[in-house]
Amino acid sequence: EEDDDLLGCIQTDCNPSKEVRMVAQAVARQTEEYYGVCPEIQVVDSTQHLNANFTYVPHHLHYMVGELLKNSCRATVRK
């Protein structure tokens, strides 16, 4: 699937809510596989009625949010 809004690695119409939801699903799967359990991850989109899209590098967003969620899940599971 090709994205028309990508200029190299820069996405001109990045939807942060969509990107964070994808990362949350991936982290939940990883945590479940590694620890056998995963805390519930809720993504609350307070800008759903606004156009909150912006130009950004989705890979950076995935990396930052992924690390934060993995750390949070690990800390919660090990508690």
Coordinates of N, CA and C in Angstrom, one line a residue:
E1 N 0.8 -1.2 0.0 CA 0.0 0.0 0.0 C 0.9 1.2 0.0
E2 N 0.7 2.1 -1.0 CA 1.5 3.3 -1.1 C 0.8 4.5 -0.6
D3 N 1.6 5.3 0.1 CA 1.1 6.5 0.7 C 1.4 7.7 -0.2
D4 N 0.4 8.4 -0.7 CA 0.6 9.6 -1.5 C 1.1 10.8 -0.7
D5 N 0.9 10.8 0.6 CA 1.3 11.9 1.4 C 2.7 11.8 2.0
L6 N 3.5 10.9 1.5 CA 4.9 10.7 2.0 C 5.8 11.4 1.0
L7 N 6.7 12.1 1.6 CA 7.9 12.7 0.8 C 9.1 12.1 1.4
G8 N 9.6 11.0 0.9 CA 10.7 10.3 1.5 C 10.2 9.7 2.8
C9 N 10.8 10.1 3.9 CA 10.4 9.6 5.2 C 9.4 10.6 5.9
I10 N 9.2 11.7 5.3 CA 8.3 12.7 5.9 C 6.9 12.5 5.4
Q11 N 6.0 12.5 6.4 CA 4.6 12.3 6.0 C 3.9 13.7 6.2
T12 N 3.4 14.2 5.1 CA 2.8 15.6 5.1 C 1.5 15.7 5.8
D13 N 0.8 14.5 6.0 CA -0.5 14.5 6.6 C -0.5 13.5 7.7
C14 N 0.4 13.6 8.7 CA 0.5 12.6 9.8 C -0.6 12.7 10.8
N15 N -1.3 11.7 11.0 CA -2.4 11.6 12.0 C -1.9 11.0 13.3
P16 N -1.5 11.8 14.3 CA -0.9 11.2 15.5 C -1.7 10.2 16.2
S17 N -3.0 10.4 16.2 CA -3.9 9.4 16.9 C -3.8 8.0 16.2
K18 N -3.9 8.0 14.9 CA -3.8 6.8 14.2 C -2.4 6.1 14.4
E19 N -1.3 6.9 14.3 CA 0.0 6.3 14.5 C 0.2 5.8 15.9
V20 N -0.3 6.5 16.9 CA -0.2 6.0 18.3 C -1.0 4.8 18.6
R21 N -2.1 4.7 18.0 CA -2.9 3.4 18.1 C -2.2 2.2 17.5
M22 N -1.6 2.4 16.3 CA -0.8 1.3 15.7 C 0.3 0.9 16.6
V23 N 1.0 1.8 17.2 CA 2.2 1.5 18.1 C 1.6 0.8 19.3
A24 N 0.5 1.3 19.9 CA 0.0 0.7 21.1 C -0.4 -0.8 20.9
Q25 N -1.0 -1.1 19.7 CA -1.3 -2.5 19.4 C -0.1 -3.3 19.3
A26 N 1.0 -2.8 18.7 CA 2.2 -3.6 18.5 C 2.9 -3.8 19.9
V27 N 2.9 -2.8 20.7 CA 3.5 -2.9 22.1 C 2.7 -3.9 22.9
A28 N 1.4 -3.9 22.8 CA 0.5 -4.8 23.5 C 0.8 -6.2 23.1
R29 N 1.0 -6.5 21.8 CA 1.3 -7.8 21.3 C 2.7 -8.3 21.9
Q30 N 3.7 -7.4 21.8 CA 5.0 -7.7 22.3 C 5.0 -8.0 23.8
T31 N 4.3 -7.2 24.6 CA 4.2 -7.3 26.0 C 3.6 -8.7 26.4
E32 N 2.5 -9.0 25.7 CA 1.7 -10.2 25.9 C 2.6 -11.4 25.6
E33 N 3.4 -11.4 24.5 CA 4.3 -12.5 24.1 C 5.4 -12.6 25.1
Y34 N 6.0 -11.6 25.6 CA 7.1 -11.6 26.5 C 6.7 -12.0 27.9
Y35 N 5.7 -11.3 28.5 CA 5.3 -11.4 29.9 C 4.1 -12.3 30.1
G36 N 3.4 -12.6 29.0 CA 2.2 -13.5 29.1 C 1.0 -12.7 29.5
V37 N 1.1 -11.4 29.8 CA 0.0 -10.5 30.2 C 0.4 -9.1 29.8
C38 N -0.6 -8.3 29.5 CA -0.4 -6.9 29.2 C -1.4 -6.0 29.8
P39 N -1.0 -4.9 30.4 CA -2.1 -4.0 30.9 C -2.8 -3.4 29.8
E40 N -4.0 -2.9 30.1 CA -4.8 -2.3 29.0 C -4.2 -0.9 28.6
I41 N -4.1 -0.7 27.4 CA -3.5 0.6 26.9 C -4.7 1.3 26.2
Q42 N -5.0 2.5 26.8 CA -6.1 3.3 26.2 C -5.5 4.5 25.5
V43 N -5.9 4.7 24.3 CA -5.5 5.9 23.6 C -6.7 6.8 23.5
V44 N -6.6 8.0 24.2 CA -7.7 8.9 24.2 C -7.4 10.1 23.2
D45 N -8.2 10.3 22.3 CA -8.0 11.3 21.2 C -9.0 12.5 21.5
S46 N -8.4 13.5 22.2 CA -9.2 14.6 22.5 C -9.4 15.6 21.4
T47 N -8.7 15.3 20.3 CA -8.8 16.2 19.1 C -9.5 15.5 17.9
Q48 N -10.3 14.5 18.2 CA -11.0 13.8 17.2 C -11.9 14.6 16.3
H49 N -12.4 15.7 16.8 CA -13.3 16.6 16.0 C -12.5 17.7 15.3
L50 N -11.2 17.8 15.6 CA -10.3 18.8 14.9 C -9.4 18.1 13.9
N51 N -8.9 18.9 13.0 CA -7.9 18.4 12.1 C -6.6 18.5 12.7
A52 N -6.1 17.5 13.4 CA -4.8 17.6 14.2 C -3.7 17.0 13.4
N53 N -3.8 16.8 12.1 CA -2.7 16.3 11.3 C -1.7 17.3 11.1
F54 N -0.4 16.8 11.0 CA 0.7 17.7 10.8 C 1.8 17.0 10.0
T55 N 2.8 17.7 9.6 CA 3.9 17.2 8.9 C 4.9 16.7 9.8
Y56 N 5.3 15.4 9.7 CA 6.2 14.8 10.7 C 6.8 13.5 10.1
V57 N 7.8 13.0 10.8 CA 8.4 11.7 10.4 C 7.8 10.6 11.3
P58 N 6.8 9.8 10.7 CA 6.1 8.8 11.6 C 7.1 7.8 12.3
H59 N 8.2 7.5 11.7 CA 9.1 6.6 12.4 C 9.6 7.2 13.7
H60 N 9.8 8.5 13.8 CA 10.2 9.1 15.0 C 9.1 9.0 16.1
L61 N 7.9 9.2 15.6 CA 6.8 9.1 16.5 C 6.6 7.7 17.0
H62 N 6.7 6.7 16.1 CA 6.6 5.3 16.5 C 7.7 5.0 17.5
Y63 N 8.9 5.4 17.3 CA 10.0 5.1 18.2 C 9.8 5.7 19.6
M64 N 9.5 7.0 19.6 CA 9.3 7.6 21.0 C 8.1 7.1 21.7
V65 N 7.0 6.9 21.1 CA 5.8 6.4 21.8 C 6.0 4.9 22.1
G66 N 6.6 4.2 21.2 CA 6.9 2.8 21.5 C 7.7 2.6 22.8
E67 N 8.8 3.4 22.9 CA 9.7 3.2 24.1 C 8.9 3.6 25.3
L68 N 8.1 4.7 25.3 CA 7.4 5.1 26.5 C 6.4 4.0 26.9
L69 N 5.7 3.5 25.9 CA 4.7 2.4 26.2 C 5.3 1.1 26.7
K70 N 6.4 0.7 26.1 CA 7.1 -0.5 26.5 C 7.6 -0.3 28.0
N71 N 8.2 0.8 28.3 CA 8.6 1.1 29.7 C 7.5 1.0 30.6
S72 N 6.4 1.6 30.3 CA 5.2 1.7 31.1 C 4.6 0.3 31.3
C73 N 4.5 -0.5 30.3 CA 3.9 -1.8 30.4 C 4.8 -2.7 31.2
R74 N 6.1 -2.6 31.0 CA 7.1 -3.4 31.8 C 7.0 -3.1 33.2
A75 N 7.0 -1.8 33.6 CA 6.9 -1.4 35.0 C 5.6 -1.8 35.6
T76 N 4.5 -1.8 34.8 CA 3.2 -2.2 35.4 C 3.1 -3.7 35.6
V77 N 3.7 -4.5 34.7 CA 3.6 -5.9 34.8 C 4.6 -6.4 35.9
R78 N 5.7 -5.8 36.0 CA 6.7 -6.3 37.1 C 6.3 -5.8 38.5
K79 N 5.4 -4.9 38.6 CA 4.9 -4.3 39.9 C 4.6 -5.3 40.9

